[in-house]
Short mmCIF file of C-alpha atoms in Angstrom, two decimals:
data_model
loop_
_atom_site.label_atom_id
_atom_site.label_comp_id
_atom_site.label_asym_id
_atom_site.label_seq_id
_atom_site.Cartn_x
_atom_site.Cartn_y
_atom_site.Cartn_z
CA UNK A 15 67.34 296.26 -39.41
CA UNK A 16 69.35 294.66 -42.48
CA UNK A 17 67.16 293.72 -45.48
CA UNK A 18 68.30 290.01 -45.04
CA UNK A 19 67.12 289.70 -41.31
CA UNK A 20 63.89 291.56 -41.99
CA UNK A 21 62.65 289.36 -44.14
CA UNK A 22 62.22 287.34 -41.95
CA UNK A 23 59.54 289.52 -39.83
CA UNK A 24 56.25 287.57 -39.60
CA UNK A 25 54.75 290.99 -40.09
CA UNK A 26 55.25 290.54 -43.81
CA UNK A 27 54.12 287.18 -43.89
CA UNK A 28 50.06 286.38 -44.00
CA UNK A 29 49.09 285.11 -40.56
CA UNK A 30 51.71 286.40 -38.80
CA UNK A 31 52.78 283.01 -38.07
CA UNK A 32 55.90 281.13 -39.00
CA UNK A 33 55.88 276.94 -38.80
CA UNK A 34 58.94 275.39 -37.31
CA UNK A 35 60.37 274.29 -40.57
CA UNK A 36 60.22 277.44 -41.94
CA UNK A 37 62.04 279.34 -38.93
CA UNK A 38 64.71 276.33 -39.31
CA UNK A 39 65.35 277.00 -42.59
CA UNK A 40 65.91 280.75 -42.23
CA UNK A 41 68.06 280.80 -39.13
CA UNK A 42 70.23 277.97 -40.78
CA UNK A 43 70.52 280.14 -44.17
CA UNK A 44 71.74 282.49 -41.61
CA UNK A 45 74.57 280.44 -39.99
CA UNK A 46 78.31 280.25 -41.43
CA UNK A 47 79.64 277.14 -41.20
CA UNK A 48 82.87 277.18 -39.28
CA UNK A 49 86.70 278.16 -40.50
CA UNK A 50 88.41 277.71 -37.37
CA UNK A 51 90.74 274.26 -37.47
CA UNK A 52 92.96 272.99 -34.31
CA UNK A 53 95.03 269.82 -34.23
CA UNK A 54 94.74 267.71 -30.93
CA UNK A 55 95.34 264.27 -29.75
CA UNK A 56 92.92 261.36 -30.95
CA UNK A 57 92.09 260.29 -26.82
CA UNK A 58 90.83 264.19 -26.71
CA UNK A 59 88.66 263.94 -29.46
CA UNK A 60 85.42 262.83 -28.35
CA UNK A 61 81.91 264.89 -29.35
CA UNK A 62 84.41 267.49 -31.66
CA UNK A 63 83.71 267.46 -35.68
CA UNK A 64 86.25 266.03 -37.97
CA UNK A 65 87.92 269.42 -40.20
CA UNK A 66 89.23 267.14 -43.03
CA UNK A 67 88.59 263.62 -45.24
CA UNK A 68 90.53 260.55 -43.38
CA UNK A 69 92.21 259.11 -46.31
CA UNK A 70 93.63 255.30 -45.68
CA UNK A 71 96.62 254.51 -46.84
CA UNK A 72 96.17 250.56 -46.08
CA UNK A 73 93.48 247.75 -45.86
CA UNK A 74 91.61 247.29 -43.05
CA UNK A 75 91.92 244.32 -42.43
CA UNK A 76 95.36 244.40 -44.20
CA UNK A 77 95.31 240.54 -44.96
CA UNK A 78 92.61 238.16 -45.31
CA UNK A 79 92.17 236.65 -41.60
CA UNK A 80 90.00 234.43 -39.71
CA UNK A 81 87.04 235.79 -37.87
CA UNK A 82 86.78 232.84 -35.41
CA UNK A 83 89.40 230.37 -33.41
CA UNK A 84 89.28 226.52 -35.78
CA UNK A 85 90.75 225.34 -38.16
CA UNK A 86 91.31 226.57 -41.71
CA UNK A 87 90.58 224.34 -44.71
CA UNK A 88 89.79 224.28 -48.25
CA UNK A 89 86.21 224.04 -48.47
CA UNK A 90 86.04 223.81 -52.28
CA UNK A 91 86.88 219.74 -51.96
CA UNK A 92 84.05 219.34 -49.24
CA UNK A 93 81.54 219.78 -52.24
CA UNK A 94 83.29 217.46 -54.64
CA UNK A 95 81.50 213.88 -55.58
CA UNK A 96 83.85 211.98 -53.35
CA UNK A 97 83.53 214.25 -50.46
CA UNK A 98 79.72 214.86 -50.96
CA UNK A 99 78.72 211.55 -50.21
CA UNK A 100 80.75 211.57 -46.58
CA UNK A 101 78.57 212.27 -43.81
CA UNK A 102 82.19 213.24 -41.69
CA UNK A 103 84.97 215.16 -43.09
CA UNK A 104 88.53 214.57 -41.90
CA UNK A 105 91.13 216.97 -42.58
CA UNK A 106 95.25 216.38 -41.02
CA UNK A 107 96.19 219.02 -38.91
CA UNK A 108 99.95 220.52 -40.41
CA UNK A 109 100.47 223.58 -38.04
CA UNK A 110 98.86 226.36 -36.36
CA UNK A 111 99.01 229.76 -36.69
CA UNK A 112 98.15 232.66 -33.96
CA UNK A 113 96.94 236.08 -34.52
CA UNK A 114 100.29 238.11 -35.49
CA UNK A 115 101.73 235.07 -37.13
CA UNK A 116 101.33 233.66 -40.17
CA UNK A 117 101.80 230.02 -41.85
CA UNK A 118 104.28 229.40 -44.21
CA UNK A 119 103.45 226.68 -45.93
CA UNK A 120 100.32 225.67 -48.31
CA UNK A 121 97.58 223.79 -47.71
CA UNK A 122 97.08 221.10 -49.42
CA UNK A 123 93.84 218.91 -50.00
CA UNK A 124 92.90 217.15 -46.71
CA UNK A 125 95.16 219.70 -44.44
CA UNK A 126 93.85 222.12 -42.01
CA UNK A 127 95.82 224.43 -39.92
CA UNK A 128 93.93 225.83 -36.01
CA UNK A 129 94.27 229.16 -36.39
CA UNK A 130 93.10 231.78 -33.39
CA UNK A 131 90.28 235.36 -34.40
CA UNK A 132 92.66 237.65 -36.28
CA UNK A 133 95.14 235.34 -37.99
CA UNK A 134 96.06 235.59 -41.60
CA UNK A 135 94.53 232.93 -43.68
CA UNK A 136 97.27 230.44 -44.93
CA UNK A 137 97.60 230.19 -48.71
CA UNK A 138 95.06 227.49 -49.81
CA UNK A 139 92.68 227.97 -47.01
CA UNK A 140 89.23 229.79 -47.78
CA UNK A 141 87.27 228.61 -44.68
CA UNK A 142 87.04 228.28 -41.14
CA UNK A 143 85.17 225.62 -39.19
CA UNK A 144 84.96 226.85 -35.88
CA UNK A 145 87.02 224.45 -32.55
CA UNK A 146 83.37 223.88 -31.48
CA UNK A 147 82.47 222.12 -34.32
CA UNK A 148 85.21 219.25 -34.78
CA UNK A 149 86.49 216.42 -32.85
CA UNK A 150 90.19 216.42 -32.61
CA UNK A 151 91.65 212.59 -32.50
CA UNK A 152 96.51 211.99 -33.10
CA UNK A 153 96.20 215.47 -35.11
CA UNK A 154 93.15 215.31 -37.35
CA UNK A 155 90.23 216.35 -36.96
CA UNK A 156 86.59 215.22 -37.50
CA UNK A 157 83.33 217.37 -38.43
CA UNK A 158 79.65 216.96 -39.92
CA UNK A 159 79.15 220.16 -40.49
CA UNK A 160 78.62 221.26 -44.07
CA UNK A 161 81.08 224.54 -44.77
CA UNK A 162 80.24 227.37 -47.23
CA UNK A 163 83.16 228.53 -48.91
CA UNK A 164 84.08 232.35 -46.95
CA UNK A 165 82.59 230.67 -43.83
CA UNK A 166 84.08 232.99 -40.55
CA UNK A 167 86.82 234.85 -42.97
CA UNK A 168 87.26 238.83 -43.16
CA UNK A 169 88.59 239.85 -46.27
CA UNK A 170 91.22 242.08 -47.11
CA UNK A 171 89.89 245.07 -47.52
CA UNK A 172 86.19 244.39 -46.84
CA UNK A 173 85.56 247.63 -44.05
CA UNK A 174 87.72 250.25 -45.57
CA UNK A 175 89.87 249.74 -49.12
CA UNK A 176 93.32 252.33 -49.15
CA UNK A 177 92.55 255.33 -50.59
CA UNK A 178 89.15 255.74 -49.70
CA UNK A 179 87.74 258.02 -47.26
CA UNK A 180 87.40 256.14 -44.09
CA UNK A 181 85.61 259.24 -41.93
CA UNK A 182 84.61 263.00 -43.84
CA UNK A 183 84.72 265.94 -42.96
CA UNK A 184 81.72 266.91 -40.68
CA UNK A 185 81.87 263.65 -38.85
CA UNK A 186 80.68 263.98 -35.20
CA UNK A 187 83.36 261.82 -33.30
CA UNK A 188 81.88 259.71 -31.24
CA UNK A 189 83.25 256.73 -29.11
CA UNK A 190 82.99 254.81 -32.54
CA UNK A 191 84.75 257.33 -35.05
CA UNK A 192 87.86 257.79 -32.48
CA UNK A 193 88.12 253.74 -32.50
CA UNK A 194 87.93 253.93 -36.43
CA UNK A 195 90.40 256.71 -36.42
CA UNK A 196 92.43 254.79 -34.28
CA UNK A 197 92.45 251.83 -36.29
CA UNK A 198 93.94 254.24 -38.91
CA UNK A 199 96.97 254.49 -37.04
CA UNK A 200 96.25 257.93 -36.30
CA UNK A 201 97.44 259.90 -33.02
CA UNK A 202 96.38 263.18 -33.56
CA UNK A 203 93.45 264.74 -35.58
CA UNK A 204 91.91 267.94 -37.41
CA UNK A 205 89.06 269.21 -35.70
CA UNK A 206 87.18 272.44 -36.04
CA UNK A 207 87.27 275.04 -32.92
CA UNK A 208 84.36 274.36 -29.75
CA UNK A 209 82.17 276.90 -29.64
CA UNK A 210 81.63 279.72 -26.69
CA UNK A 211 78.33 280.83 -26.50
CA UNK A 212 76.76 283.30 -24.40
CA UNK A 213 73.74 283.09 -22.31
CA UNK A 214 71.99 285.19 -19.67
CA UNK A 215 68.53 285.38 -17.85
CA UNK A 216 66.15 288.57 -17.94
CA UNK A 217 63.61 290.05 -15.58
CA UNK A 218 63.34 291.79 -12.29
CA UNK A 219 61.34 289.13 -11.01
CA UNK A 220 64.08 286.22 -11.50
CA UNK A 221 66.31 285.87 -8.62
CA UNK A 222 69.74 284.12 -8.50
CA UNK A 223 69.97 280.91 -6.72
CA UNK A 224 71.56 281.70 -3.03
CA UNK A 225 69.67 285.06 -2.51
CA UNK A 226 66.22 285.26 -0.14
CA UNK A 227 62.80 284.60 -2.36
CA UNK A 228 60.73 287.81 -2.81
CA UNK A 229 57.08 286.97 -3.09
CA UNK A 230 55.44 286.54 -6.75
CA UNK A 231 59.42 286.01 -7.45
CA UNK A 232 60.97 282.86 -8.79
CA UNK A 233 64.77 280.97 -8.87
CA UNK A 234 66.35 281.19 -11.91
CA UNK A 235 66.31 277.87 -14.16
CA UNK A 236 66.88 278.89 -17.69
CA UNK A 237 70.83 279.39 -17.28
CA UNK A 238 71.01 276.24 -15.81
CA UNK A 239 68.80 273.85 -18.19
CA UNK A 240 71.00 276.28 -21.31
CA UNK A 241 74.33 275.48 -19.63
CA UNK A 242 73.63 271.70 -19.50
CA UNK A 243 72.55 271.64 -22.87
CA UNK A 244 75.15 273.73 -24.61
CA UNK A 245 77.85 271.65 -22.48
CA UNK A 246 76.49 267.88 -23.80
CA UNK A 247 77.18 269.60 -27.37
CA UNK A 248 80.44 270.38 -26.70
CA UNK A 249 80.29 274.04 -26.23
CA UNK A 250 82.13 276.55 -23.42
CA UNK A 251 79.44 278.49 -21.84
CA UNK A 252 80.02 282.35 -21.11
CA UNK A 253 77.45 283.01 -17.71
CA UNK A 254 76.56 286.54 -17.61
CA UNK A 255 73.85 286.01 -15.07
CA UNK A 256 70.26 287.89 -14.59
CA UNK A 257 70.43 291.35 -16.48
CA UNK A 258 67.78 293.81 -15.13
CA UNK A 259 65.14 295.11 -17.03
CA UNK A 260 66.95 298.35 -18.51
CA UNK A 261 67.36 299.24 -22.20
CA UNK A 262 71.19 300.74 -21.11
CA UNK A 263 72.12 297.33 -19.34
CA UNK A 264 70.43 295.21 -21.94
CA UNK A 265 72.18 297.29 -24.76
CA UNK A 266 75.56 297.01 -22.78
CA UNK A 267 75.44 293.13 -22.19
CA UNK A 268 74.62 292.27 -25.72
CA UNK A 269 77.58 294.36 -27.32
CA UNK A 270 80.33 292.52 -24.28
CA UNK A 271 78.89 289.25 -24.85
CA UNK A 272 79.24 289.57 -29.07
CA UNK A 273 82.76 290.54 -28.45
CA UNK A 274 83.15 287.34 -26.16
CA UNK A 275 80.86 284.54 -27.80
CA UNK A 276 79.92 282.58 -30.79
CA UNK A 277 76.79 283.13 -30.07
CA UNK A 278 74.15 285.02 -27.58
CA UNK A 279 71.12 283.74 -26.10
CA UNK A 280 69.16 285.17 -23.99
CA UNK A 281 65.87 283.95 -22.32
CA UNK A 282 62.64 285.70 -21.33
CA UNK A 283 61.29 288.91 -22.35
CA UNK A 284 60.16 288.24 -26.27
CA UNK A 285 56.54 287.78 -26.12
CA UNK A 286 55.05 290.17 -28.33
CA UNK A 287 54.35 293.61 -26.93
CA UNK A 288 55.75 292.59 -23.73
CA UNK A 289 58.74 294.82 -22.19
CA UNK A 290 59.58 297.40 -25.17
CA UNK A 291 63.45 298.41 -23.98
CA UNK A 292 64.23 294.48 -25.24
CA UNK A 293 63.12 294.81 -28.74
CA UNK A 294 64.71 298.26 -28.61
CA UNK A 295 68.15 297.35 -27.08
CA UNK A 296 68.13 294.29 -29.51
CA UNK A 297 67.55 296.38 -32.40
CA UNK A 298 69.99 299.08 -31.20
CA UNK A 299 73.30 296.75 -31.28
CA UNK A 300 71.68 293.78 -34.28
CA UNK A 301 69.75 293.07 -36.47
CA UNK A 302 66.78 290.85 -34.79
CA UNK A 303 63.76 289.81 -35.94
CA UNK A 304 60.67 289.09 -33.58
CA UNK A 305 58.47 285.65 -34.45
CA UNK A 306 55.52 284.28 -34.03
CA UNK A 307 56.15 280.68 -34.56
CA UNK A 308 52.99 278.12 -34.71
CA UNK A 309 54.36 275.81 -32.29
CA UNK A 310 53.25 274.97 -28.18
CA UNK A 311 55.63 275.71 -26.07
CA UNK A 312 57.46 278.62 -27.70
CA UNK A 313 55.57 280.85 -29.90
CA UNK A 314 57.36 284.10 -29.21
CA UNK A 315 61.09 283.66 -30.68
CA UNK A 316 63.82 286.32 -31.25
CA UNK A 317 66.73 285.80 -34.11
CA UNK A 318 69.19 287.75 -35.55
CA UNK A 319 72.85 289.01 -35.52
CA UNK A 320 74.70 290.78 -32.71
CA UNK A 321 77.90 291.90 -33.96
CA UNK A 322 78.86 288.87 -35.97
CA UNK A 323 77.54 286.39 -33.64
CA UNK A 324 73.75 284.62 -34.17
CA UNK A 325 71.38 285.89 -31.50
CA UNK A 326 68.50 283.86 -30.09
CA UNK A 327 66.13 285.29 -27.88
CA UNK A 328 63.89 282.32 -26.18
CA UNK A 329 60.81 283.03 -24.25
CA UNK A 330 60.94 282.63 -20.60
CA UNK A 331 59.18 279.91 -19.26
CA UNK A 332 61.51 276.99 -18.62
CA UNK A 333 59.87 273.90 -20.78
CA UNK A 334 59.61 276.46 -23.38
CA UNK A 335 63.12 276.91 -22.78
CA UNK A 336 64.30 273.69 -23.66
CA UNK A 337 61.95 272.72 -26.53
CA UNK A 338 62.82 275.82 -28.25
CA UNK A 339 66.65 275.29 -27.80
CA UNK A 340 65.97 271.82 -29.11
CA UNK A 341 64.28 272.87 -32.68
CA UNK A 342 65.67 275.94 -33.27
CA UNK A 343 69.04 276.68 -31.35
CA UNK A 344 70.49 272.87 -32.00
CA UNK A 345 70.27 272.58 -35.99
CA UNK A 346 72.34 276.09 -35.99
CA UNK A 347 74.62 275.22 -33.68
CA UNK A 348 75.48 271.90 -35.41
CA UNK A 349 76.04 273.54 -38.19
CA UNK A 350 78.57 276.20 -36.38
CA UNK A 351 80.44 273.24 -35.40
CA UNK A 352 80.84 272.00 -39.13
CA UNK A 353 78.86 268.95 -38.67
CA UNK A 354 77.14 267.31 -41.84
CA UNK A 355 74.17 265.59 -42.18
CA UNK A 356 72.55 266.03 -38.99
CA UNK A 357 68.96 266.08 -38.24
CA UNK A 358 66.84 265.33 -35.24
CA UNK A 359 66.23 261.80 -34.19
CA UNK A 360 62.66 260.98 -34.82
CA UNK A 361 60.53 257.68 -34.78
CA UNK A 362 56.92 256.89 -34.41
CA UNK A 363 54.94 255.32 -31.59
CA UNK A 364 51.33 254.45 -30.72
CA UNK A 365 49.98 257.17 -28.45
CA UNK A 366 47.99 255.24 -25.35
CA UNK A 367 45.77 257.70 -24.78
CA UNK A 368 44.07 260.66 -26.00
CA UNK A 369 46.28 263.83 -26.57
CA UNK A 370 44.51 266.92 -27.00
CA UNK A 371 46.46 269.76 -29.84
CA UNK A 372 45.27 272.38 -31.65
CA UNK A 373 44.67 272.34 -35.76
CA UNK A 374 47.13 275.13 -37.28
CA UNK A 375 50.53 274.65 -34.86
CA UNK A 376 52.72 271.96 -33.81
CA UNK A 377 52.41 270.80 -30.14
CA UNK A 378 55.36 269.52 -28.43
CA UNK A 379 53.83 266.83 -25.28
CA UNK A 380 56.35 265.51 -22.85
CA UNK A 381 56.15 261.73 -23.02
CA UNK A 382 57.03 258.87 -21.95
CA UNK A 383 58.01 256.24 -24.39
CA UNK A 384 58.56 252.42 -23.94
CA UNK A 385 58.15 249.27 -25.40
CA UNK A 386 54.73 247.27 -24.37
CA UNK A 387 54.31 243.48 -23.93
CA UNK A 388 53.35 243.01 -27.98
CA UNK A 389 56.72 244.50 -29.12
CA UNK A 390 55.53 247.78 -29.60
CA UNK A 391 57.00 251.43 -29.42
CA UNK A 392 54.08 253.01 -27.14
CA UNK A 393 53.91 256.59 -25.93
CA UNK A 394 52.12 258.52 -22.74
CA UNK A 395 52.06 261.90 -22.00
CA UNK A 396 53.59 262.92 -18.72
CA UNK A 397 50.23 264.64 -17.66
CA UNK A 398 49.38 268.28 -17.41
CA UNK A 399 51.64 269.86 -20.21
CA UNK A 400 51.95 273.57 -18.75
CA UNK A 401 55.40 275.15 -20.02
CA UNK A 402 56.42 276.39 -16.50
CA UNK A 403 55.79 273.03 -15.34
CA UNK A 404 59.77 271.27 -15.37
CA UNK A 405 59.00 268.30 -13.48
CA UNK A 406 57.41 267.14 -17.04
CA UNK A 407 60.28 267.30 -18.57
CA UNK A 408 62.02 265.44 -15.55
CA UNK A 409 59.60 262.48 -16.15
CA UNK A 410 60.12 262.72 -19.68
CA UNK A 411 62.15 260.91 -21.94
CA UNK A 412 60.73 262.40 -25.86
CA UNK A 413 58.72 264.88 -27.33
CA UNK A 414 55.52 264.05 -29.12
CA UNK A 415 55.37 266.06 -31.63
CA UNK A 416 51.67 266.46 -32.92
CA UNK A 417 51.41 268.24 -36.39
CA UNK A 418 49.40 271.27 -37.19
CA UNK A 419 46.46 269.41 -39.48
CA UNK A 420 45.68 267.41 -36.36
CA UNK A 421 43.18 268.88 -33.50
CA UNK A 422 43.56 265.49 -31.10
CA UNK A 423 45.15 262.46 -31.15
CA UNK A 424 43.05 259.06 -30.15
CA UNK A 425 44.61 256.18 -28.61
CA UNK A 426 45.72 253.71 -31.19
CA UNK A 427 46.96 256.35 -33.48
CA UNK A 428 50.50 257.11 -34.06
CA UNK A 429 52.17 259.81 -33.45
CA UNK A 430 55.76 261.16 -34.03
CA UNK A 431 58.24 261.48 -31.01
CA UNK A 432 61.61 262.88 -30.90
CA UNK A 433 63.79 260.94 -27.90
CA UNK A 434 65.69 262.93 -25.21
CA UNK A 435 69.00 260.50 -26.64
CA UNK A 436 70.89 263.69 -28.29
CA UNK A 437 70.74 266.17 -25.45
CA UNK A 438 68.49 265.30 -22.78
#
């Protein structure tokens, strides 16, 4: 093993136990962030990460406009002694202007001019009282309403000023970014590379979906649940399938898939002591490190290099699966993509029942989160919290994530959650 993957060994640290931050914070110092750029069209955009700064070169808006259909006015005269006193205004109506168009006149005192959402504000005007609130009687029109000067206008400017950055580098683009973009004038855009990452199954006693069930055998899930997740991110998957349980085949797999992927992950066959030809095929072709991380599910976790693609070996089971892919494999892979910034969605919530942990490791529940009659954010667990048992994560829709100084949570406390609304 390299010095700078062996540090990481448990072994050397007291315990023998890693927490969750920590192992986040050494596979990240791990992970390059990305180099590869491609250009393609805006409307192909969606869930890449921006490669450069958007620069503006205009005002959005470009003119001052009106946010609402009315009628623009001077409002500065409504507050003057003579109009103070008036308990209706009356304005004469001089033209209109729609959204394109523009008036070319200026308003005087006492004129308005309807204008639709959009148009440029005539020269004069700082206000709009909206069509709802006037009476309109031989082209004037009547209101009550008092009018603060800016009422209903966008100014020039006011969501992004030329020459500033309107998006950076490391943006995710979501629906929201490509409309911004798009607002830009922009048809095409820099994005870094997607990602291919590999993934394949171990054990003799997983069998392929479409083949007879042995006895004490079960279906494969883990390439599934790994493929749906690595696709909502954005990445291609590579599907090597089941790989028996032989150093040569192990050893053979990992060096193809380095020379295909991004990155590797495997699942099943990392708990310690368990199945000696993995740790030696691993260390044969990488460098890979074997945890023990203080979290439920997930303890046993593999990292390291193959080639010069990030390995992750994840334990079997298929909740364990998933939760580890969530804390661990996510935060690197963001940061292979080039996005900035990112971190897990988290929020609290009242727990509505007792949830039984253990002091010295993080427990991840599947719950069920919702909000009650009072207003509240509320969270249940899904019930029996095995991590073979999937249908809990079916029912789910978070993770409550109960830190290691706690030994139970009561009902009425609150608790962390993370929301399925990234991935799941």
């Amino acid at each position: 093993m390299s010095d700078a993957i062996n540090c990481f060994d448990p072994v050397a640290n007291p315990g023998g136990m890693l927490t969750v931050a920590e192992s986040v914070a050494r596979i990240l110092s791990q992970i390059a962030t990305p180099e590869q750029v491609e250009t393609i069209p805006l409307s192909q955009a969606i869930n890449r990460v921006l490669a450069e700064d958007q620069v503006s070169v205009f005002d959005v808006p470009q003119q001052t406009n009106s946010a609402m259909d009315g009628y623009a006015i001077g409002a500065a005269e409504l507050s003057s002694e003579k109009n103070a006193s008036q308990k209706q205004h009356r304005f004469t109506v001089v033209g209109q202007v729609l959204a394109g168009g523009a008036y070319a006149g200026t308003l005087a005192a006492g004129e308005a001019v309807e204008i639709m959402t959009g148009a440029a504000l005539p020269v004069g005007a700082d206000s709009i009282v909206i069509r709802e609130a006037v009476t309109r009687e031989s082209g004037q029109i009547f209101f009550s309403d008092s009018v603060k000067t800016g009422q209903h206008v966008r100014l020039k400017g006011e969501d992004i000023k030329s020459g500033s950055v309107a998006l950076s580098a490391g943006s995710l683009i979501r629906p929201q970014e490509q409309g911004l973009l798009a607002s830009l004038g922009m048809q095409n855009v820099a994005v870094f590379k997607p990602l291919r990452v590999a993934i394949f199954s171990t054990g003799d006693e997983v069998v392929a979906q479409g083949q007879a069930l042995p006895e004490n055998c079960i279906y494969d899930t883990n390439r599934f649940t790994l493929t749906g997740l690595l696709q909502r991110m954005g990445c291609s998957v590579v599907d090597l399938g089941i790989i028996e349980d032989s150093q040569v085949t192990m050893q053979r797999v990992l060096s193809e898939a380095s020379q295909q992927a991004d990155m590797v992950i495997s699942s099943g066959g990392v708990s310690m002591g368990q199945a000696d030809y993995i740790k030696q095929a691993l260390e044969a072709v990488g460098d890979i490190g074997f945890w023990r991380v203080a979290m439920r599910p997930g303890r046993p976790l593999a990292f390291g290099k193959v080639g010069q693609a990030p390995f992750f070996g994840l334990p079997g089971n298929p909740v364990a699966v998933m939760v580890t892919f969530l804390q661990f494999v996510q935060p690197a892979l963001r940061k292979m993509m080039g996005q900035k910034g990112w971190q897990p969605i988290k929020m609290m919530a009242v727990a509505e029942e007792k949830i039984k942990s253990r002091a010295g490791r993080i427990d991840y529940s599947r719950g069920v989160y919702r909000i009650n009659d009072q207003g509240e954010l509320v969270v249940q667990t899904t019930g029996a919290q095995g991590s073979g048992i999937l249908t809990s994560m079916v029912q789910a829709n978070c993770l409550i994530e109960i830190g290691e100084q706690y030994s139970q949570v009561e009902a009425g406390d609150r608790v962390l959650i993370q929301p399925f609304s990234d991935l799941l």
